[in-house]
């Protein structure tokens, strides 16, 4: 099981069982679909499941306290991964998302098979835009299905 630690967080690769439980409990149809796609991708690509599966963001020293989750949306043929992330409302505005994104991006960009990391954020999502800026992403001038596209190259 993969674990990435930061000063305040432990980011853990979710098991299939954990992803199934989270997907089953999700009430938002769009997120439920996304969680199902993560699980399917992880099962279809076991050799690189960490680039498809959900990662759980936990407070360091509190392994049962999940404060959010993140994922990559698979690996493209040209070495691009797209990151998605979210922190639950009680834990917003504490810098946890920035800390988690920085750590997971740093982990990914060190891989030989990853050439760049991309992300999307709606123009109205000021918090997400700020996270991407703090993590070194730059807008690439393209518009994706979820908003403006950003890239961080190795």
mmCIF file of N, CA and C in Angstrom, residues 59-124:
data_model
loop_
_atom_site.group_PDB
_atom_site.id
_atom_site.type_symbol
_atom_site.label_atom_id
_atom_site.label_comp_id
_atom_site.label_asym_id
_atom_site.label_seq_id
_atom_site.Cartn_x
_atom_site.Cartn_y
_atom_site.Cartn_z
ATOM 1 N N UNK A 59 -5.330 13.040 8.460
ATOM 2 C CA UNK A 59 -4.482 13.814 9.358
ATOM 3 C C UNK A 59 -3.400 12.901 9.918
ATOM 4 N N UNK A 60 -2.180 13.358 9.932
ATOM 5 C CA UNK A 60 -1.061 12.563 10.444
ATOM 6 C C UNK A 60 -1.314 12.259 11.921
ATOM 7 N N UNK A 61 -1.114 11.034 12.301
ATOM 8 C CA UNK A 61 -1.340 10.632 13.685
ATOM 9 C C UNK A 61 -2.784 10.293 13.993
ATOM 10 N N UNK A 62 -3.678 10.505 13.017
ATOM 11 C CA UNK A 62 -5.093 10.185 13.183
ATOM 12 C C UNK A 62 -5.543 9.365 11.977
ATOM 13 N N UNK A 63 -5.132 8.098 11.912
ATOM 14 C CA UNK A 63 -5.368 7.284 10.707
ATOM 15 C C UNK A 63 -6.834 7.053 10.358
ATOM 16 N N UNK A 64 -7.727 7.296 11.290
ATOM 17 C CA UNK A 64 -9.156 7.115 11.011
ATOM 18 C C UNK A 64 -9.847 8.412 10.595
ATOM 19 N N UNK A 65 -9.095 9.514 10.554
ATOM 20 C CA UNK A 65 -9.676 10.810 10.204
ATOM 21 C C UNK A 65 -9.366 11.142 8.753
ATOM 22 N N UNK A 66 -10.301 10.823 7.865
ATOM 23 C CA UNK A 66 -10.163 11.146 6.446
ATOM 24 C C UNK A 66 -10.740 12.545 6.247
ATOM 25 N N UNK A 67 -9.925 13.447 5.713
ATOM 26 C CA UNK A 67 -10.361 14.839 5.552
ATOM 27 C C UNK A 67 -10.625 15.213 4.091
ATOM 28 N N UNK A 68 -10.368 14.288 3.178
ATOM 29 C CA UNK A 68 -10.597 14.547 1.768
ATOM 30 C C UNK A 68 -10.029 13.413 0.937
ATOM 31 N N UNK A 69 -10.116 13.584 -0.369
ATOM 32 C CA UNK A 69 -9.549 12.574 -1.253
ATOM 33 C C UNK A 69 -9.036 13.236 -2.525
ATOM 34 N N UNK A 70 -8.238 12.480 -3.238
ATOM 35 C CA UNK A 70 -7.669 12.959 -4.489
ATOM 36 C C UNK A 70 -7.408 11.764 -5.391
ATOM 37 N N UNK A 71 -7.120 12.040 -6.638
ATOM 38 C CA UNK A 71 -6.869 10.950 -7.576
ATOM 39 C C UNK A 71 -6.141 11.494 -8.791
ATOM 40 N N UNK A 72 -5.622 10.558 -9.560
ATOM 41 C CA UNK A 72 -5.191 10.837 -10.913
ATOM 42 C C UNK A 72 -6.222 10.169 -11.806
ATOM 43 N N UNK A 73 -6.420 10.695 -12.976
ATOM 44 C CA UNK A 73 -7.438 10.173 -13.886
ATOM 45 C C UNK A 73 -6.805 9.326 -14.978
ATOM 46 N N UNK A 74 -5.814 8.533 -14.580
ATOM 47 C CA UNK A 74 -5.149 7.647 -15.522
ATOM 48 C C UNK A 74 -3.921 8.273 -16.149
ATOM 49 N N UNK A 75 -3.207 7.464 -16.893
ATOM 50 C CA UNK A 75 -1.972 7.879 -17.556
ATOM 51 C C UNK A 75 -2.178 7.825 -19.062
ATOM 52 N N UNK A 76 -1.954 8.954 -19.740
ATOM 53 C CA UNK A 76 -2.108 8.992 -21.196
ATOM 54 C C UNK A 76 -0.870 8.387 -21.860
ATOM 55 N N UNK A 77 -0.965 8.113 -23.126
ATOM 56 C CA UNK A 77 0.148 7.526 -23.873
ATOM 57 C C UNK A 77 1.378 8.427 -23.892
ATOM 58 N N UNK A 78 1.160 9.744 -23.762
ATOM 59 C CA UNK A 78 2.298 10.677 -23.767
ATOM 60 C C UNK A 78 2.741 11.081 -22.359
ATOM 61 N N UNK A 79 2.342 10.314 -21.338
ATOM 62 C CA UNK A 79 2.850 10.530 -19.988
ATOM 63 C C UNK A 79 2.177 11.625 -19.197
ATOM 64 N N UNK A 80 0.941 11.961 -19.531
ATOM 65 C CA UNK A 80 0.206 13.009 -18.820
ATOM 66 C C UNK A 80 -0.785 12.373 -17.852
ATOM 67 N N UNK A 81 -0.802 12.872 -16.622
ATOM 68 C CA UNK A 81 -1.826 12.501 -15.653
ATOM 69 C C UNK A 81 -2.568 13.764 -15.249
ATOM 70 N N UNK A 82 -3.862 13.617 -15.011
ATOM 71 C CA UNK A 82 -4.659 14.743 -14.532
ATOM 72 C C UNK A 82 -5.020 14.473 -13.084
ATOM 73 N N UNK A 83 -4.830 15.456 -12.233
ATOM 74 C CA UNK A 83 -5.121 15.300 -10.816
ATOM 75 C C UNK A 83 -6.472 15.932 -10.485
ATOM 76 N N UNK A 84 -7.170 15.280 -9.575
ATOM 77 C CA UNK A 84 -8.399 15.820 -9.017
ATOM 78 C C UNK A 84 -8.267 15.760 -7.504
ATOM 79 N N UNK A 85 -8.890 16.672 -6.795
ATOM 80 C CA UNK A 85 -8.715 16.730 -5.342
ATOM 81 C C UNK A 85 -9.887 17.435 -4.683
ATOM 82 N N UNK A 86 -10.057 17.144 -3.425
ATOM 83 C CA UNK A 86 -11.089 17.807 -2.648
ATOM 84 C C UNK A 86 -10.884 17.547 -1.167
ATOM 85 N N UNK A 87 -11.164 18.554 -0.373
ATOM 86 C CA UNK A 87 -11.099 18.454 1.078
ATOM 87 C C UNK A 87 -12.505 18.714 1.597
ATOM 88 N N UNK A 88 -12.929 17.935 2.582
ATOM 89 C CA UNK A 88 -14.272 18.078 3.127
ATOM 90 C C UNK A 88 -14.420 19.427 3.842
ATOM 91 N N UNK A 89 -15.610 20.028 3.780
ATOM 92 C CA UNK A 89 -15.831 21.389 4.304
ATOM 93 C C UNK A 89 -15.247 21.706 5.686
ATOM 94 N N UNK A 90 -15.348 20.831 6.681
ATOM 95 C CA UNK A 90 -14.773 21.215 7.984
ATOM 96 C C UNK A 90 -13.262 21.431 7.964
ATOM 97 N N UNK A 91 -12.588 20.931 6.911
ATOM 98 C CA UNK A 91 -11.137 21.006 6.842
ATOM 99 C C UNK A 91 -10.632 21.999 5.793
ATOM 100 N N UNK A 92 -11.553 22.713 5.160
ATOM 101 C CA UNK A 92 -11.166 23.722 4.171
ATOM 102 C C UNK A 92 -10.508 24.921 4.853
ATOM 103 N N UNK A 93 -9.741 25.662 4.078
ATOM 104 C CA UNK A 93 -9.096 26.903 4.527
ATOM 105 C C UNK A 93 -8.025 26.694 5.602
ATOM 106 N N UNK A 94 -7.431 25.504 5.600
ATOM 107 C CA UNK A 94 -6.328 25.223 6.517
ATOM 108 C C UNK A 94 -5.041 24.873 5.769
ATOM 109 N N UNK A 95 -5.095 24.953 4.439
ATOM 110 C CA UNK A 95 -3.926 24.627 3.631
ATOM 111 C C UNK A 95 -3.729 23.142 3.388
ATOM 112 N N UNK A 96 -4.667 22.314 3.828
ATOM 113 C CA UNK A 96 -4.519 20.868 3.647
ATOM 114 C C UNK A 96 -4.518 20.466 2.169
ATOM 115 N N UNK A 97 -5.406 21.039 1.384
ATOM 116 C CA UNK A 97 -5.480 20.672 -0.033
ATOM 117 C C UNK A 97 -4.176 21.032 -0.744
ATOM 118 N N UNK A 98 -3.654 22.207 -0.479
ATOM 119 C CA UNK A 98 -2.385 22.613 -1.093
ATOM 120 C C UNK A 98 -1.272 21.659 -0.700
ATOM 121 N N UNK A 99 -1.209 21.328 0.578
ATOM 122 C CA UNK A 99 -0.176 20.414 1.080
ATOM 123 C C UNK A 99 -0.295 19.039 0.418
ATOM 124 N N UNK A 100 -1.524 18.545 0.288
ATOM 125 C CA UNK A 100 -1.759 17.234 -0.310
ATOM 126 C C UNK A 100 -1.432 17.235 -1.798
ATOM 127 N N UNK A 101 -1.890 18.258 -2.515
ATOM 128 C CA UNK A 101 -1.626 18.335 -3.956
ATOM 129 C C UNK A 101 -0.119 18.433 -4.204
ATOM 130 N N UNK A 102 0.571 19.273 -3.450
ATOM 131 C CA UNK A 102 2.027 19.395 -3.625
ATOM 132 C C UNK A 102 2.708 18.041 -3.445
ATOM 133 N N UNK A 103 2.308 17.308 -2.417
ATOM 134 C CA UNK A 103 2.952 16.026 -2.122
ATOM 135 C C UNK A 103 2.672 14.996 -3.204
ATOM 136 N N UNK A 104 1.425 14.887 -3.635
ATOM 137 C CA UNK A 104 1.084 13.874 -4.634
ATOM 138 C C UNK A 104 1.676 14.220 -6.005
ATOM 139 N N UNK A 105 1.699 15.499 -6.336
ATOM 140 C CA UNK A 105 2.300 15.924 -7.603
ATOM 141 C C UNK A 105 3.805 15.664 -7.576
ATOM 142 N N UNK A 106 4.451 15.963 -6.459
ATOM 143 C CA UNK A 106 5.886 15.717 -6.327
ATOM 144 C C UNK A 106 6.183 14.221 -6.498
ATOM 145 N N UNK A 107 5.353 13.377 -5.881
ATOM 146 C CA UNK A 107 5.496 11.927 -6.007
ATOM 147 C C UNK A 107 5.342 11.503 -7.470
ATOM 148 N N UNK A 108 4.319 12.018 -8.140
ATOM 149 C CA UNK A 108 4.026 11.614 -9.521
ATOM 150 C C UNK A 108 5.112 12.060 -10.490
ATOM 151 N N UNK A 109 5.560 13.283 -10.354
ATOM 152 C CA UNK A 109 6.488 13.849 -11.330
ATOM 153 C C UNK A 109 7.858 13.159 -11.260
ATOM 154 N N UNK A 110 8.132 12.475 -10.152
ATOM 155 C CA UNK A 110 9.387 11.733 -10.016
ATOM 156 C C UNK A 110 9.345 10.386 -10.718
ATOM 157 N N UNK A 111 8.162 9.970 -11.133
ATOM 158 C CA UNK A 111 8.017 8.696 -11.833
ATOM 159 C C UNK A 111 8.542 8.828 -13.260
ATOM 160 N N UNK A 112 9.157 7.777 -13.761
ATOM 161 C CA UNK A 112 9.681 7.806 -15.131
ATOM 162 C C UNK A 112 8.572 7.857 -16.169
ATOM 163 N N UNK A 113 7.401 7.293 -15.842
ATOM 164 C CA UNK A 113 6.317 7.234 -16.828
ATOM 165 C C UNK A 113 5.458 8.494 -16.868
ATOM 166 N N UNK A 114 5.670 9.424 -15.935
ATOM 167 C CA UNK A 114 4.881 10.664 -15.894
ATOM 168 C C UNK A 114 5.738 11.829 -16.397
ATOM 169 N N UNK A 115 5.256 12.476 -17.466
ATOM 170 C CA UNK A 115 5.961 13.623 -18.039
ATOM 171 C C UNK A 115 5.418 14.954 -17.534
ATOM 172 N N UNK A 116 4.094 14.990 -17.283
ATOM 173 C CA UNK A 116 3.497 16.217 -16.759
ATOM 174 C C UNK A 116 2.198 15.889 -16.037
ATOM 175 N N UNK A 117 1.809 16.813 -15.171
ATOM 176 C CA UNK A 117 0.569 16.693 -14.416
ATOM 177 C C UNK A 117 -0.321 17.857 -14.821
ATOM 178 N N UNK A 118 -1.583 17.558 -15.096
ATOM 179 C CA UNK A 118 -2.542 18.594 -15.470
ATOM 180 C C UNK A 118 -3.681 18.616 -14.467
ATOM 181 N N UNK A 119 -4.427 19.694 -14.491
ATOM 182 C CA UNK A 119 -5.591 19.852 -13.622
ATOM 183 C C UNK A 119 -6.572 20.785 -14.304
ATOM 184 N N UNK A 120 -7.814 20.723 -13.863
ATOM 185 C CA UNK A 120 -8.848 21.642 -14.349
ATOM 186 C C UNK A 120 -9.516 22.298 -13.155
ATOM 187 N N UNK A 121 -9.912 23.549 -13.336
ATOM 188 C CA UNK A 121 -10.641 24.268 -12.295
ATOM 189 C C UNK A 121 -11.548 25.298 -12.951
ATOM 190 N N UNK A 122 -12.748 25.389 -12.436
ATOM 191 C CA UNK A 122 -13.672 26.401 -12.932
ATOM 192 C C UNK A 122 -13.166 27.783 -12.550
ATOM 193 N N UNK A 123 -13.387 28.742 -13.413
ATOM 194 C CA UNK A 123 -12.923 30.112 -13.160
ATOM 195 C C UNK A 123 -13.499 30.683 -11.870
ATOM 196 N N UNK A 124 -14.683 30.225 -11.485
ATOM 197 C CA UNK A 124 -15.332 30.726 -10.264
ATOM 198 C C UNK A 124 -14.819 30.038 -9.004
#
